[in-house]
Amino acid sequence: MADNEKMFQVQVITPDRIFYTGEAEMIEFTTNSGQIGVYKNHIPLTTVLAPGAVIIHEAEGEKIAAVHAGFAEILSNQVTLLAEIAEWADEIDVGRAEAAKKRAEDRLSAKTADIDLARAEFALRKALTRIDVKDMK
């Protein structure tokens, strides 16, 4: 059981919906600089989200989602993730993610001049994130 003194507000918002709102003791997510874990009373910070798993540590247990890009705002008693896409593990079609992974790998290995490498690398990261989050559940 979590100590209420350690709890803070978490919101994950996408263009389509309020994906998650609740209280957490900790949240973990990926930024462009690497992994970050946030507890209550964290120093204020705004950072860029990178594709990765978001793990929300609630009083009842963990919730895990895939987030693909956006921004995070960290305040002493609230964390808000503004995400391009956020998906719970049960919303992920692993077959589609595997196909996207294969397409991205094929594009990257082709190394032709007309391939947008940054776009292909980002697509690969998104596919791998989906696969990883599905495997975590």
mmCIF file of C-alpha atoms in Angstrom:
data_model
loop_
_atom_site.group_PDB
_atom_site.id
_atom_site.type_symbol
_atom_site.label_atom_id
_atom_site.label_comp_id
_atom_site.label_asym_id
_atom_site.label_seq_id
_atom_site.Cartn_x
_atom_site.Cartn_y
_atom_site.Cartn_z
ATOM 1 C CA MET A 1 0.000 0.000 0.000
ATOM 2 C CA ALA A 2 1.396 3.377 -1.001
ATOM 3 C CA ASP A 3 1.951 6.212 1.430
ATOM 4 C CA ASN A 4 -0.382 9.103 0.494
ATOM 5 C CA GLU A 5 2.388 11.567 1.393
ATOM 6 C CA LYS A 6 4.399 10.177 -1.536
ATOM 7 C CA MET A 7 1.599 10.344 -4.122
ATOM 8 C CA PHE A 8 1.398 12.957 -6.895
ATOM 9 C CA GLN A 9 -0.861 13.634 -9.877
ATOM 10 C CA VAL A 10 -0.071 12.116 -13.281
ATOM 11 C CA GLN A 11 -1.762 12.897 -16.572
ATOM 12 C CA VAL A 12 -1.032 11.476 -20.005
ATOM 13 C CA ILE A 13 -2.788 13.421 -22.729
ATOM 14 C CA THR A 14 -2.871 12.717 -26.470
ATOM 15 C CA PRO A 15 -4.545 14.726 -29.246
ATOM 16 C CA ASP A 16 -7.404 12.173 -29.223
ATOM 17 C CA ARG A 17 -8.067 11.662 -25.518
ATOM 18 C CA ILE A 18 -7.080 12.021 -21.911
ATOM 19 C CA PHE A 19 -5.245 8.723 -21.876
ATOM 20 C CA TYR A 20 -4.585 8.534 -18.135
ATOM 21 C CA THR A 21 -5.234 10.589 -15.052
ATOM 22 C CA GLY A 22 -4.547 9.436 -11.528
ATOM 23 C CA GLU A 23 -2.152 9.371 -8.614
ATOM 24 C CA ALA A 24 1.227 7.685 -8.612
ATOM 25 C CA GLU A 25 4.125 7.150 -6.283
ATOM 26 C CA MET A 26 6.563 7.101 -9.218
ATOM 27 C CA ILE A 27 6.544 7.339 -13.004
ATOM 28 C CA GLU A 28 9.240 6.119 -15.387
ATOM 29 C CA PHE A 29 9.538 7.152 -19.022
ATOM 30 C CA THR A 30 12.029 7.733 -21.825
ATOM 31 C CA THR A 31 13.322 11.153 -22.852
ATOM 32 C CA ASN A 32 15.674 12.113 -25.666
ATOM 33 C CA SER A 33 18.420 12.101 -23.006
ATOM 34 C CA GLY A 34 17.540 8.651 -21.641
ATOM 35 C CA GLN A 35 15.377 7.023 -18.989
ATOM 36 C CA ILE A 36 13.975 9.079 -16.116
ATOM 37 C CA GLY A 37 12.168 8.162 -12.927
ATOM 38 C CA VAL A 38 10.148 10.801 -11.107
ATOM 39 C CA TYR A 39 8.963 10.917 -7.512
ATOM 40 C CA LYS A 40 6.971 13.606 -5.709
ATOM 41 C CA ASN A 41 8.877 16.867 -5.151
ATOM 42 C CA HIS A 42 11.067 16.369 -8.234
ATOM 43 C CA ILE A 43 12.830 19.472 -9.465
ATOM 44 C CA PRO A 44 10.689 21.233 -12.118
ATOM 45 C CA LEU A 45 11.653 20.127 -15.620
ATOM 46 C CA THR A 46 10.305 20.179 -19.143
ATOM 47 C CA THR A 47 11.739 17.581 -21.507
ATOM 48 C CA VAL A 48 11.124 15.864 -24.834
ATOM 49 C CA LEU A 49 9.589 12.377 -24.784
ATOM 50 C CA ALA A 50 11.142 9.662 -26.909
ATOM 51 C CA PRO A 51 9.442 6.409 -27.901
ATOM 52 C CA GLY A 52 9.432 4.099 -24.923
ATOM 53 C CA ALA A 53 7.533 2.438 -22.137
ATOM 54 C CA VAL A 54 5.836 4.509 -19.460
ATOM 55 C CA ILE A 55 5.518 2.753 -16.136
ATOM 56 C CA ILE A 56 3.126 4.349 -13.668
ATOM 57 C CA HIS A 57 3.574 3.053 -10.117
ATOM 58 C CA GLU A 58 0.173 3.380 -8.455
ATOM 59 C CA ALA A 59 -0.886 2.304 -4.955
ATOM 60 C CA GLU A 60 -2.501 -0.812 -6.487
ATOM 61 C CA GLY A 61 0.426 -1.757 -8.730
ATOM 62 C CA GLU A 62 1.987 -0.803 -12.052
ATOM 63 C CA LYS A 63 0.360 0.350 -15.274
ATOM 64 C CA ILE A 64 2.462 0.105 -18.428
ATOM 65 C CA ALA A 65 1.896 1.942 -21.704
ATOM 66 C CA ALA A 66 3.765 2.777 -24.892
ATOM 67 C CA VAL A 67 4.344 6.464 -25.641
ATOM 68 C CA HIS A 68 5.815 7.521 -28.962
ATOM 69 C CA ALA A 69 6.741 11.216 -28.833
ATOM 70 C CA GLY A 70 5.825 14.453 -27.150
ATOM 71 C CA PHE A 71 6.742 16.520 -24.111
ATOM 72 C CA ALA A 72 6.822 15.996 -20.354
ATOM 73 C CA GLU A 73 6.262 18.682 -17.747
ATOM 74 C CA ILE A 74 7.405 17.806 -14.255
ATOM 75 C CA LEU A 75 6.317 19.925 -11.302
ATOM 76 C CA SER A 76 6.793 19.148 -7.613
ATOM 77 C CA ASN A 77 3.392 17.455 -7.284
ATOM 78 C CA GLN A 78 2.328 16.769 -10.882
ATOM 79 C CA VAL A 79 3.684 15.148 -14.044
ATOM 80 C CA THR A 80 1.983 15.754 -17.374
ATOM 81 C CA LEU A 81 2.951 13.858 -20.506
ATOM 82 C CA LEU A 82 1.684 15.401 -23.745
ATOM 83 C CA ALA A 83 2.110 12.510 -26.120
ATOM 84 C CA GLU A 84 1.624 12.097 -29.871
ATOM 85 C CA ILE A 85 0.436 8.523 -29.264
ATOM 86 C CA ALA A 86 -0.112 6.539 -26.058
ATOM 87 C CA GLU A 87 -1.268 2.913 -25.978
ATOM 88 C CA TRP A 88 -1.956 0.371 -23.254
ATOM 89 C CA ALA A 89 -0.453 -3.053 -23.917
ATOM 90 C CA ASP A 90 -3.863 -4.549 -24.707
ATOM 91 C CA GLU A 91 -4.411 -1.899 -27.411
ATOM 92 C CA ILE A 92 -1.257 -2.911 -29.295
ATOM 93 C CA ASP A 93 -1.564 -5.149 -32.363
ATOM 94 C CA VAL A 94 1.720 -7.032 -32.151
ATOM 95 C CA GLY A 95 1.375 -8.411 -35.704
ATOM 96 C CA ARG A 96 1.097 -4.881 -37.060
ATOM 97 C CA ALA A 97 4.081 -3.803 -34.912
ATOM 98 C CA GLU A 98 6.171 -6.725 -36.224
ATOM 99 C CA ALA A 99 5.277 -5.772 -39.821
ATOM 100 C CA ALA A 100 6.221 -2.119 -39.163
ATOM 101 C CA LYS A 101 9.511 -3.274 -37.647
ATOM 102 C CA LYS A 102 10.293 -5.352 -40.738
ATOM 103 C CA ARG A 103 9.442 -2.465 -43.104
ATOM 104 C CA ALA A 104 11.659 -0.070 -41.147
ATOM 105 C CA GLU A 105 14.540 -2.552 -41.031
ATOM 106 C CA ASP A 106 14.214 -3.144 -44.780
ATOM 107 C CA ARG A 107 14.319 0.603 -45.455
ATOM 108 C CA LEU A 108 17.361 1.048 -43.249
ATOM 109 C CA SER A 109 19.248 -1.857 -44.820
ATOM 110 C CA ALA A 110 18.448 -0.718 -48.383
ATOM 111 C CA LYS A 111 20.533 2.468 -47.905
ATOM 112 C CA THR A 112 19.177 4.080 -51.063
ATOM 113 C CA ALA A 113 19.399 7.832 -51.532
ATOM 114 C CA ASP A 114 15.632 8.342 -51.500
ATOM 115 C CA ILE A 115 15.179 6.845 -47.988
ATOM 116 C CA ASP A 116 14.556 9.258 -45.125
ATOM 117 C CA LEU A 117 16.821 7.610 -42.551
ATOM 118 C CA ALA A 118 15.546 9.635 -39.591
ATOM 119 C CA ARG A 119 11.956 8.705 -40.403
ATOM 120 C CA ALA A 120 12.839 5.024 -40.822
ATOM 121 C CA GLU A 121 14.780 5.000 -37.530
ATOM 122 C CA PHE A 122 11.842 6.649 -35.730
ATOM 123 C CA ALA A 123 9.426 4.095 -37.216
ATOM 124 C CA LEU A 124 11.698 1.302 -36.019
ATOM 125 C CA ARG A 125 11.839 2.775 -32.489
ATOM 126 C CA LYS A 126 8.035 3.030 -32.391
ATOM 127 C CA ALA A 127 7.614 -0.580 -33.530
ATOM 128 C CA LEU A 128 10.162 -1.852 -31.022
ATOM 129 C CA THR A 129 8.471 0.138 -28.244
ATOM 130 C CA ARG A 130 5.122 -1.456 -29.059
ATOM 131 C CA ILE A 131 6.657 -4.934 -29.086
ATOM 132 C CA ASP A 132 8.517 -4.321 -25.808
ATOM 133 C CA VAL A 133 5.437 -2.982 -24.007
ATOM 134 C CA LYS A 134 3.344 -5.907 -25.217
ATOM 135 C CA ASP A 135 6.046 -8.286 -23.912
ATOM 136 C CA MET A 136 6.127 -6.505 -20.516
ATOM 137 C CA LYS A 137 2.511 -7.507 -19.833
#
